[in-house]
DNA sequence: TTGTGTGAAAGCTTTCACAGCA
DNA sequence: TGCTGTGAAAGCTTTCACACAA
């Protein structure tokens, strides 16, 4: 019954690609997806086969993008129109998200920012409301925010993550180089540059041929 | 002979943790590393066992941090003191790296920035030299830069990545939401927020218990 | 003929359990 | 006793090869 986690992650990415794609009508073949993603077509077909079919996703010329996206949506429980996110920590990194356009036509909406520095909160201009950090406990449930982008200074990372968990955050994208430990039920995705560089170096060293 | 790729990535991260760790003398046990990283101790021991031993890494009380770091270094070919990196695209995101402290005492050094906007290059203050983009072909080999942090606007991502590959870049950390296809021999690590959020959502949906 | 769908095989990684060492 | 080290088993994922459908 379960979709393997790697497959689920690929499907999630596939869906984002489908959303970006202008043409929502003409069918997309697994070969084309292979070209775009770099993943072999049989892997893609297999991944798609994990979605309990039912819907007629495929046509003789390939997959129907709209129905495919919908099926992934369903299977991964991306049921709601969008998931609400907040940025925590509005330094260079954090405030960069305030003007990041990528959230448009994605599954995620950035709908609040927090910083412990009240000054900064007042000075920054943004299209979304910014709050002092002590209001997290009030705002996060109120706005139904499930995900947090954590961009605070390293020494505040751990405690902030715990506070976020207490506020009901389910997933944290961790931009700090600090490794977080969070209560069960909360997921963390590490996106430190250093980790990324380390992973690259490791792959180059081991001689991967992805 | 080969170290499994997941193991290599964990080892790379382990090493970063070891570098951060103040105490470079007292031994560190696999149990302690489990606590810090969240990875089970047997996985850690196994990973370490992939490093062709030779060096006496371990003591009866645990691993010698310095020697362990050194062994990982050797096995992953992080032979050189540091790897040189550059930022490409100095918008909000890109310029955030100019003042990011995390590179200190890491394996990576940020040693140049590029932007196609000459104005921006001249106005920004930074501790590292900034260049207009057309100088990449000259500067990258000269400074022996192997890695690039790609933070240009989405519509320039693809072509910039190809240019970087031509300049001899071996690894690209891709901060744009665009999926890159690069020549063989070049590795890409995706760090778009959206991907991270997608992966989180996928994991939460599938019910992972990491 | 072109493309999907999928059981079964192959290939990796992780886990286990216990030997070995100080 | 406390910890590492490691073959062997278990568990996943990916790959393959071919059936099937339009």
Tab-separated table of C-alpha atoms (C1' of nucleotides) in Angstrom:
chain	number	residue	atom	x	y	z
A	1	UNK	CA	0.000	0.000	0.000
A	2	UNK	CA	2.759	2.362	0.883
A	3	UNK	CA	4.533	4.382	-1.743
A	4	UNK	CA	8.296	4.118	-1.222
A	5	UNK	CA	9.632	7.355	0.156
A	6	UNK	CA	12.068	8.037	-2.697
A	7	UNK	CA	9.246	7.475	-5.151
A	8	UNK	CA	7.028	9.855	-3.201
A	9	UNK	CA	9.671	12.550	-3.320
A	10	UNK	CA	10.122	12.102	-7.036
A	11	UNK	CA	6.392	12.280	-7.563
A	12	UNK	CA	6.214	15.474	-5.541
A	13	UNK	CA	8.832	17.003	-7.766
A	14	UNK	CA	7.140	15.696	-10.869
A	15	UNK	CA	4.009	17.449	-9.828
A	16	UNK	CA	5.782	20.741	-9.416
A	17	UNK	CA	7.162	20.344	-12.902
A	18	UNK	CA	3.705	19.633	-14.193
A	19	UNK	CA	2.410	22.770	-12.528
A	20	UNK	CA	5.140	24.859	-14.113
A	21	UNK	CA	4.469	23.395	-17.506
A	22	UNK	CA	2.479	25.749	-19.658
A	23	UNK	CA	0.770	23.202	-21.777
A	24	UNK	CA	-1.748	21.412	-19.633
A	25	UNK	CA	-3.377	19.556	-22.457
A	26	UNK	CA	-0.986	17.698	-24.674
A	27	UNK	CA	0.094	14.396	-23.194
A	28	UNK	CA	3.496	13.984	-21.654
A	29	UNK	CA	5.362	10.725	-22.129
A	30	UNK	CA	7.644	9.060	-19.657
A	31	UNK	CA	10.447	9.583	-22.165
A	32	UNK	CA	9.851	13.321	-22.101
A	33	UNK	CA	9.818	13.305	-18.333
A	34	UNK	CA	13.069	11.398	-18.402
A	35	UNK	CA	14.562	14.134	-20.515
A	36	UNK	CA	13.380	16.831	-18.143
A	37	UNK	CA	14.203	15.185	-14.864
A	38	UNK	CA	17.128	12.978	-15.708
A	39	UNK	CA	15.425	10.023	-14.034
A	40	UNK	CA	15.112	6.936	-16.214
A	41	UNK	CA	11.722	6.501	-17.828
A	42	UNK	CA	11.107	3.115	-16.274
A	43	UNK	CA	11.604	4.568	-12.838
A	44	UNK	CA	9.095	7.247	-13.653
A	45	UNK	CA	6.615	4.726	-14.985
A	46	UNK	CA	7.090	2.642	-11.899
A	47	UNK	CA	6.593	5.612	-9.632
A	48	UNK	CA	3.419	6.522	-11.423
A	49	UNK	CA	2.246	2.953	-11.191
A	50	UNK	CA	2.337	3.261	-7.406
A	51	UNK	CA	-0.540	5.682	-7.617
A	52	UNK	CA	-3.503	3.373	-7.418
A	53	UNK	CA	-4.588	3.903	-10.966
A	54	UNK	CA	-8.345	4.146	-11.266
A	55	UNK	CA	-8.244	7.499	-13.011
A	56	UNK	CA	-7.317	7.048	-16.598
A	57	UNK	CA	-4.071	8.903	-16.312
A	58	UNK	CA	-2.528	7.662	-19.470
A	59	UNK	CA	-3.362	7.954	-23.113
A	60	UNK	CA	-1.671	6.081	-25.903
A	61	UNK	CA	0.587	9.081	-26.412
A	62	UNK	CA	1.598	9.543	-22.801
A	63	UNK	CA	0.135	10.867	-19.592
A	64	UNK	CA	-2.495	13.502	-19.299
A	65	UNK	CA	-0.719	16.198	-17.289
A	66	UNK	CA	-3.764	17.481	-15.477
A	67	UNK	CA	-4.996	14.069	-14.438
A	68	UNK	CA	-1.513	12.943	-13.514
A	69	UNK	CA	-1.034	15.952	-11.273
A	70	UNK	CA	-4.387	15.290	-9.730
A	71	UNK	CA	-3.550	11.654	-9.080
A	72	UNK	CA	-0.266	12.556	-7.390
A	73	UNK	CA	-2.131	15.121	-5.391
A	74	UNK	CA	-4.538	12.524	-4.236
A	75	UNK	CA	-2.013	9.854	-3.432
A	76	UNK	CA	0.283	12.135	-1.503
A	77	UNK	CA	-2.545	13.783	0.315
A	78	UNK	CA	-1.784	17.201	-1.065
A	79	UNK	CA	-5.475	17.479	-0.853
A	80	UNK	CA	-5.782	21.108	0.042
A	81	UNK	CA	-5.291	23.851	-2.456
A	82	UNK	CA	-2.184	25.125	-0.730
A	83	UNK	CA	-0.187	24.641	2.409
A	84	UNK	CA	0.631	27.671	4.475
A	85	UNK	CA	4.221	28.479	5.359
A	86	UNK	CA	6.015	31.072	7.408
A	87	UNK	CA	9.572	32.362	7.467
A	88	UNK	CA	11.246	32.516	10.827
A	89	UNK	CA	14.265	34.766	11.013
A	90	UNK	CA	14.338	37.733	8.666
A	91	UNK	CA	18.034	38.262	8.113
A	92	UNK	CA	19.454	38.276	4.616
A	93	UNK	CA	18.448	34.723	3.972
A	94	UNK	CA	15.031	34.903	5.541
A	95	UNK	CA	14.035	38.177	3.994
A	96	UNK	CA	15.078	36.885	0.584
A	97	UNK	CA	11.979	34.715	0.656
A	98	UNK	CA	9.751	37.719	1.053
A	99	UNK	CA	10.378	38.608	-2.537
A	100	UNK	CA	10.860	35.140	-3.892
A	101	UNK	CA	8.448	34.609	-6.736
A	102	UNK	CA	8.564	30.847	-6.845
A	103	UNK	CA	5.642	30.357	-4.525
A	104	UNK	CA	3.224	31.538	-7.159
A	105	UNK	CA	1.374	28.666	-8.705
A	106	UNK	CA	2.977	26.270	-6.292
A	107	UNK	CA	1.312	24.231	-3.600
A	108	UNK	CA	2.724	26.441	-0.927
A	109	UNK	CA	1.841	29.916	0.217
A	110	UNK	CA	4.098	32.073	2.252
A	111	UNK	CA	1.793	33.897	4.595
A	112	UNK	CA	3.764	35.224	7.532
A	113	UNK	CA	7.228	36.178	8.694
A	114	UNK	CA	8.663	36.239	12.192
A	115	UNK	CA	11.750	37.737	13.747
A	116	UNK	CA	12.771	38.274	17.329
A	117	UNK	CA	14.002	41.725	16.424
A	118	UNK	CA	10.942	43.944	16.622
A	119	UNK	CA	12.704	46.738	14.802
A	120	UNK	CA	13.385	44.613	11.802
A	121	UNK	CA	9.813	43.481	11.683
A	122	UNK	CA	8.662	47.059	11.531
A	123	UNK	CA	11.167	48.274	8.999
A	124	UNK	CA	10.933	45.507	6.409
A	125	UNK	CA	8.412	45.927	3.647
A	126	UNK	CA	6.675	42.837	2.455
A	127	UNK	CA	3.480	41.661	0.843
A	128	UNK	CA	2.823	39.383	3.766
A	129	UNK	CA	2.403	40.347	7.411
A	130	UNK	CA	5.487	40.248	9.634
A	131	UNK	CA	5.290	39.638	13.348
A	132	UNK	CA	7.607	39.697	16.329
A	133	UNK	CA	8.621	36.200	17.279
A	134	UNK	CA	6.667	36.078	20.509
A	135	UNK	CA	3.461	36.080	18.525
A	136	UNK	CA	4.186	32.756	16.868
A	137	UNK	CA	2.069	30.808	19.289
A	138	UNK	CA	-0.890	32.977	18.460
A	139	UNK	CA	-0.445	33.499	14.735
A	140	UNK	CA	0.633	30.072	13.528
A	141	UNK	CA	-2.524	28.250	14.565
A	142	UNK	CA	-4.695	31.193	13.575
A	143	UNK	CA	-3.377	31.308	10.018
A	144	UNK	CA	-3.274	27.526	9.884
A	145	UNK	CA	0.406	27.439	9.085
A	146	UNK	CA	1.909	23.961	8.748
A	147	UNK	CA	5.410	24.603	7.457
A	148	UNK	CA	8.206	26.857	8.597
A	149	UNK	CA	11.319	28.062	6.841
A	150	UNK	CA	13.898	28.339	9.580
A	151	UNK	CA	16.506	31.009	8.861
A	152	UNK	CA	17.543	32.270	12.272
A	153	UNK	CA	21.146	32.558	13.446
A	154	UNK	CA	22.684	29.184	14.240
A	155	UNK	CA	22.706	29.631	17.996
A	156	UNK	CA	18.956	30.153	18.054
A	157	UNK	CA	18.111	27.335	15.702
A	158	UNK	CA	17.502	24.549	18.164
A	159	UNK	CA	15.251	26.413	20.553
A	160	UNK	CA	13.325	28.051	17.745
A	161	UNK	CA	12.669	24.680	16.158
A	162	UNK	CA	11.266	23.384	19.414
A	163	UNK	CA	9.036	26.412	19.783
A	164	UNK	CA	7.793	25.903	16.247
A	165	UNK	CA	6.963	22.313	17.035
A	166	UNK	CA	4.999	23.484	20.058
A	167	UNK	CA	3.079	25.894	17.888
A	168	UNK	CA	1.894	23.030	15.728
A	169	UNK	CA	4.309	23.253	12.816
A	170	UNK	CA	4.524	19.891	11.034
A	171	UNK	CA	7.491	20.451	8.755
A	172	UNK	CA	10.592	22.590	9.078
A	173	UNK	CA	12.891	23.532	6.260
A	174	UNK	CA	16.117	24.144	8.097
A	175	UNK	CA	18.433	26.668	6.484
A	176	UNK	CA	20.799	26.791	9.413
A	177	UNK	CA	23.862	24.556	9.537
A	178	UNK	CA	22.674	23.190	12.864
A	179	UNK	CA	21.274	19.700	13.029
A	180	UNK	CA	17.866	19.803	14.654
A	181	UNK	CA	16.209	17.259	16.822
A	182	UNK	CA	12.483	17.654	16.968
A	183	UNK	CA	9.570	15.799	18.511
A	184	UNK	CA	8.160	12.863	16.574
A	185	UNK	CA	5.547	13.861	14.055
A	186	UNK	CA	7.578	16.826	12.913
A	187	UNK	CA	9.715	16.461	9.804
A	188	UNK	CA	12.878	18.392	9.107
A	189	UNK	CA	14.443	18.946	5.738
A	190	UNK	CA	17.988	20.190	5.855
A	191	UNK	CA	18.981	22.783	3.291
A	192	UNK	CA	22.190	24.174	4.518
A	193	UNK	CA	24.530	25.175	1.732
A	194	UNK	CA	27.298	23.354	3.482
A	195	UNK	CA	25.363	20.124	3.493
A	196	UNK	CA	24.662	20.517	-0.173
A	197	UNK	CA	28.298	21.168	-0.915
A	198	UNK	CA	29.302	18.264	1.268
A	199	UNK	CA	26.910	15.967	-0.557
A	200	UNK	CA	28.276	17.143	-3.890
A	201	UNK	CA	31.831	16.589	-2.795
A	202	UNK	CA	30.960	13.159	-1.462
A	203	UNK	CA	29.322	12.188	-4.731
A	204	UNK	CA	32.150	13.483	-6.838
A	205	UNK	CA	34.602	11.632	-4.643
A	206	UNK	CA	32.745	8.356	-4.788
A	207	UNK	CA	32.275	8.730	-8.494
A	208	UNK	CA	28.563	8.717	-8.858
A	209	UNK	CA	27.098	8.790	-12.331
A	210	UNK	CA	23.651	10.202	-11.859
B	1	UNK	CA	35.615	-0.849	-2.903
B	2	UNK	CA	32.959	1.751	-3.373
B	3	UNK	CA	31.363	3.470	-0.452
B	4	UNK	CA	27.595	3.522	-0.928
B	5	UNK	CA	26.461	6.976	-1.852
B	6	UNK	CA	24.095	7.436	1.114
B	7	UNK	CA	26.894	6.368	3.418
B	8	UNK	CA	29.254	8.826	1.777
B	9	UNK	CA	26.787	11.650	2.282
B	10	UNK	CA	26.338	10.763	5.916
B	11	UNK	CA	30.073	10.627	6.393
B	12	UNK	CA	30.461	14.027	4.810
B	13	UNK	CA	27.961	15.435	7.251
B	14	UNK	CA	29.583	13.618	10.132
B	15	UNK	CA	32.809	15.272	9.292
B	16	UNK	CA	31.247	18.699	9.330
B	17	UNK	CA	29.877	17.936	12.756
B	18	UNK	CA	33.288	16.841	13.906
B	19	UNK	CA	34.783	20.069	12.636
B	20	UNK	CA	32.224	22.105	14.523
B	21	UNK	CA	32.808	20.167	17.686
B	22	UNK	CA	34.999	22.076	20.099
B	23	UNK	CA	36.560	19.154	21.852
B	24	UNK	CA	38.955	17.501	19.436
B	25	UNK	CA	40.465	15.163	21.948
B	26	UNK	CA	37.965	13.214	23.967
B	27	UNK	CA	36.648	10.202	22.087
B	28	UNK	CA	33.211	10.248	20.556
B	29	UNK	CA	31.136	7.075	20.632
B	30	UNK	CA	28.736	5.908	17.990
B	31	UNK	CA	25.991	6.285	20.584
B	32	UNK	CA	26.837	9.947	21.010
B	33	UNK	CA	26.840	10.437	17.270
B	34	UNK	CA	23.470	8.764	17.133
B	35	UNK	CA	22.171	11.290	19.615
B	36	UNK	CA	23.523	14.190	17.612
B	37	UNK	CA	22.570	13.057	14.149
B	38	UNK	CA	19.496	10.965	14.726
B	39	UNK	CA	20.978	8.123	12.670
B	40	UNK	CA	21.092	4.777	14.436
B	41	UNK	CA	24.461	3.910	15.916
B	42	UNK	CA	24.823	0.719	13.917
B	43	UNK	CA	24.392	2.634	10.703
B	44	UNK	CA	27.086	5.013	11.818
B	45	UNK	CA	29.418	2.196	12.757
B	46	UNK	CA	28.785	0.545	9.436
B	47	UNK	CA	29.439	3.757	7.583
B	48	UNK	CA	32.693	4.210	9.406
B	49	UNK	CA	33.609	0.628	8.678
B	50	UNK	CA	33.502	1.456	4.967
B	51	UNK	CA	36.549	3.630	5.433
B	52	UNK	CA	39.324	1.141	4.863
B	53	UNK	CA	40.489	1.127	8.444
B	54	UNK	CA	44.247	1.086	8.701
B	55	UNK	CA	44.391	4.183	10.852
B	56	UNK	CA	43.462	3.320	14.393
B	57	UNK	CA	40.375	5.423	14.421
B	58	UNK	CA	38.776	3.882	17.411
B	59	UNK	CA	39.644	3.572	21.055
B	60	UNK	CA	37.801	1.449	23.562
B	61	UNK	CA	35.818	4.532	24.536
B	62	UNK	CA	34.820	5.563	21.058
B	63	UNK	CA	36.335	7.221	18.034
B	64	UNK	CA	39.145	9.676	18.050
B	65	UNK	CA	37.522	12.716	16.439
B	66	UNK	CA	40.641	14.018	14.758
B	67	UNK	CA	41.607	10.708	13.250
B	68	UNK	CA	38.058	9.960	12.253
B	69	UNK	CA	37.779	13.268	10.448
B	70	UNK	CA	41.059	12.580	8.770
B	71	UNK	CA	39.959	9.139	7.664
B	72	UNK	CA	36.739	10.476	6.164
B	73	UNK	CA	38.759	13.139	4.492
B	74	UNK	CA	40.991	10.574	2.943
B	75	UNK	CA	38.270	8.199	1.848
B	76	UNK	CA	36.105	10.884	0.279
B	77	UNK	CA	39.046	12.559	-1.345
B	78	UNK	CA	38.492	15.784	0.503
B	79	UNK	CA	42.236	15.824	0.333
B	80	UNK	CA	42.760	19.508	-0.087
B	81	UNK	CA	42.413	21.924	2.757
B	82	UNK	CA	39.379	23.567	1.232
B	83	UNK	CA	37.364	23.617	-1.934
B	84	UNK	CA	36.733	26.924	-3.588
B	85	UNK	CA	33.211	28.080	-4.326
B	86	UNK	CA	31.604	31.025	-6.017
B	87	UNK	CA	28.150	32.563	-5.883
B	88	UNK	CA	26.501	33.237	-9.178
B	89	UNK	CA	23.656	35.720	-9.054
B	90	UNK	CA	23.780	38.355	-6.361
B	91	UNK	CA	20.144	39.074	-5.720
B	92	UNK	CA	18.724	38.751	-2.245
B	93	UNK	CA	19.476	35.080	-2.043
B	94	UNK	CA	22.885	35.210	-3.611
B	95	UNK	CA	24.123	38.192	-1.673
B	96	UNK	CA	22.993	36.562	1.548
B	97	UNK	CA	25.913	34.197	1.180
B	98	UNK	CA	28.359	37.073	1.136
B	99	UNK	CA	27.791	37.536	4.827
B	100	UNK	CA	27.059	33.970	5.754
B	101	UNK	CA	29.448	32.919	8.461
B	102	UNK	CA	29.060	29.196	8.104
B	103	UNK	CA	31.942	28.801	5.706
B	104	UNK	CA	34.439	29.472	8.453
B	105	UNK	CA	36.085	26.310	9.594
B	106	UNK	CA	34.305	24.339	6.927
B	107	UNK	CA	35.822	22.553	3.985
B	108	UNK	CA	34.572	25.180	1.626
B	109	UNK	CA	35.687	28.683	0.932
B	110	UNK	CA	33.603	31.253	-0.806
B	111	UNK	CA	36.027	33.176	-2.914
B	112	UNK	CA	34.148	34.999	-5.643
B	113	UNK	CA	30.761	36.327	-6.642
B	114	UNK	CA	29.334	36.936	-10.096
B	115	UNK	CA	26.368	38.838	-11.425
B	116	UNK	CA	25.394	39.857	-14.904
B	117	UNK	CA	24.402	43.251	-13.572
B	118	UNK	CA	27.614	45.265	-13.511
B	119	UNK	CA	26.050	47.921	-11.336
B	120	UNK	CA	25.220	45.484	-8.622
B	121	UNK	CA	28.716	44.093	-8.677
B	122	UNK	CA	30.116	47.556	-8.095
B	123	UNK	CA	27.699	48.603	-5.409
B	124	UNK	CA	27.739	45.534	-3.192
B	125	UNK	CA	30.302	45.437	-0.442
B	126	UNK	CA	31.796	42.100	0.363
B	127	UNK	CA	34.895	40.491	1.776
B	128	UNK	CA	35.396	38.562	-1.404
B	129	UNK	CA	35.870	39.960	-4.896
B	130	UNK	CA	32.796	40.348	-7.090
B	131	UNK	CA	32.926	40.202	-10.851
B	132	UNK	CA	30.630	40.796	-13.780
B	133	UNK	CA	29.371	37.525	-15.165
B	134	UNK	CA	31.324	37.687	-18.410
B	135	UNK	CA	34.518	37.203	-16.454
B	136	UNK	CA	33.544	33.759	-15.220
B	137	UNK	CA	35.529	31.981	-17.886
B	138	UNK	CA	38.641	33.804	-16.818
B	139	UNK	CA	38.234	33.903	-13.048
B	140	UNK	CA	36.916	30.443	-12.274
B	141	UNK	CA	39.942	28.546	-13.552
B	142	UNK	CA	42.312	31.184	-12.221
B	143	UNK	CA	40.998	30.936	-8.659
B	144	UNK	CA	40.640	27.183	-8.999
B	145	UNK	CA	36.945	27.255	-8.187
B	146	UNK	CA	35.209	23.883	-8.282
B	147	UNK	CA	31.763	24.596	-6.898
B	148	UNK	CA	29.119	27.168	-7.715
B	149	UNK	CA	26.103	28.355	-5.789
B	150	UNK	CA	23.552	29.154	-8.446
B	151	UNK	CA	21.149	31.890	-7.396
B	152	UNK	CA	20.209	33.626	-10.601
B	153	UNK	CA	16.639	34.338	-11.699
B	154	UNK	CA	14.868	31.186	-12.907
B	155	UNK	CA	14.877	32.109	-16.576
B	156	UNK	CA	18.651	32.376	-16.610
B	157	UNK	CA	19.297	29.224	-14.622
B	158	UNK	CA	19.705	26.757	-17.429
B	159	UNK	CA	22.086	28.724	-19.567
B	160	UNK	CA	24.114	29.861	-16.591
B	161	UNK	CA	24.531	26.282	-15.455
B	162	UNK	CA	25.838	25.301	-18.855
B	163	UNK	CA	28.270	28.192	-18.868
B	164	UNK	CA	29.488	27.156	-15.434
B	165	UNK	CA	30.065	23.640	-16.668
B	166	UNK	CA	32.088	25.041	-19.550
B	167	UNK	CA	34.168	27.018	-17.097
B	168	UNK	CA	35.147	23.823	-15.347
B	169	UNK	CA	32.772	23.859	-12.400
B	170	UNK	CA	32.310	20.326	-11.062
B	171	UNK	CA	29.406	20.798	-8.681
B	172	UNK	CA	26.446	23.164	-8.706
B	173	UNK	CA	24.222	23.909	-5.769
B	174	UNK	CA	21.050	24.963	-7.487
B	175	UNK	CA	18.908	27.424	-5.559
B	176	UNK	CA	16.575	28.087	-8.432
B	177	UNK	CA	13.365	26.119	-8.820
B	178	UNK	CA	14.464	25.093	-12.295
B	179	UNK	CA	15.624	21.574	-12.906
B	180	UNK	CA	19.021	21.642	-14.535
B	181	UNK	CA	20.486	19.265	-17.024
B	182	UNK	CA	24.240	19.408	-17.144
B	183	UNK	CA	27.000	17.556	-18.936
B	184	UNK	CA	28.194	14.312	-17.390
B	185	UNK	CA	30.862	14.794	-14.782
B	186	UNK	CA	29.045	17.724	-13.262
B	187	UNK	CA	26.897	17.127	-10.207
B	188	UNK	CA	23.874	19.172	-9.240
B	189	UNK	CA	22.368	19.408	-5.818
B	190	UNK	CA	18.921	20.891	-5.746
B	191	UNK	CA	18.119	23.218	-2.861
B	192	UNK	CA	15.013	24.988	-3.925
B	193	UNK	CA	12.727	25.764	-1.015
B	194	UNK	CA	9.888	24.373	-2.988
B	195	UNK	CA	11.586	21.039	-3.410
B	196	UNK	CA	12.291	20.918	0.272
B	197	UNK	CA	8.688	21.719	1.093
B	198	UNK	CA	7.527	19.182	-1.435
B	199	UNK	CA	9.728	16.518	0.078
B	200	UNK	CA	8.408	17.360	3.530
B	201	UNK	CA	4.848	17.186	2.363
B	202	UNK	CA	5.509	13.896	0.611
B	203	UNK	CA	7.037	12.410	3.721
B	204	UNK	CA	4.267	13.635	5.962
B	205	UNK	CA	1.735	12.239	3.537
B	206	UNK	CA	3.355	8.831	3.267
B	207	UNK	CA	3.775	8.698	6.996
B	208	UNK	CA	7.478	8.402	7.399
B	209	UNK	CA	8.904	7.979	10.872
B	210	UNK	CA	12.433	9.254	10.552
C	1	DT	C1'	4.407	1.125	-33.729
C	2	DT	C1'	4.581	3.775	-29.679
C	3	DG	C1'	3.837	4.158	-25.197
C	4	DT	C1'	2.093	2.420	-20.533
C	5	DG	C1'	1.827	-1.198	-16.711
C	6	DT	C1'	3.877	-4.551	-13.817
C	7	DG	C1'	5.558	-9.055	-11.763
C	8	DA	C1'	9.972	-10.823	-11.007
C	9	DA	C1'	15.036	-10.353	-10.733
C	10	DA	C1'	18.888	-7.748	-9.453
C	11	DG	C1'	21.161	-4.563	-6.738
C	12	DC	C1'	21.785	-1.651	-2.714
C	13	DT	C1'	21.356	-0.282	2.122
C	14	DT	C1'	20.228	-1.057	6.498
C	15	DT	C1'	19.651	-3.916	10.353
C	16	DC	C1'	20.964	-7.526	13.278
C	17	DA	C1'	23.596	-10.237	16.293
C	18	DC	C1'	27.497	-11.500	17.939
C	19	DA	C1'	32.775	-11.815	17.802
C	20	DG	C1'	36.666	-9.300	19.409
C	21	DC	C1'	39.302	-6.031	21.873
C	22	DA	C1'	41.017	-3.099	25.778
D	1	DT	C1'	31.870	-3.888	30.937
D	2	DG	C1'	31.513	-0.876	27.048
D	3	DC	C1'	32.464	-0.113	22.657
D	4	DT	C1'	33.861	-1.125	17.827
D	5	DG	C1'	33.790	-4.172	13.648
D	6	DT	C1'	31.523	-7.037	10.394
D	7	DG	C1'	29.510	-11.133	7.857
D	8	DA	C1'	24.944	-12.470	6.980
D	9	DA	C1'	19.944	-11.607	6.792
D	10	DA	C1'	16.271	-8.634	5.859
D	11	DG	C1'	14.186	-4.990	3.592
D	12	DC	C1'	13.792	-1.600	-0.016
D	13	DT	C1'	14.329	0.361	-4.651
D	14	DT	C1'	15.474	0.087	-9.070
D	15	DT	C1'	15.908	-2.292	-13.253
D	16	DC	C1'	14.422	-5.392	-16.635
D	17	DA	C1'	11.633	-7.533	-20.003
D	18	DC	C1'	7.726	-8.331	-21.819
D	19	DA	C1'	2.447	-8.187	-21.919
D	20	DC	C1'	-0.990	-5.151	-23.262
D	21	DA	C1'	-3.598	-1.254	-25.244
D	22	DA	C1'	-4.676	2.288	-28.801
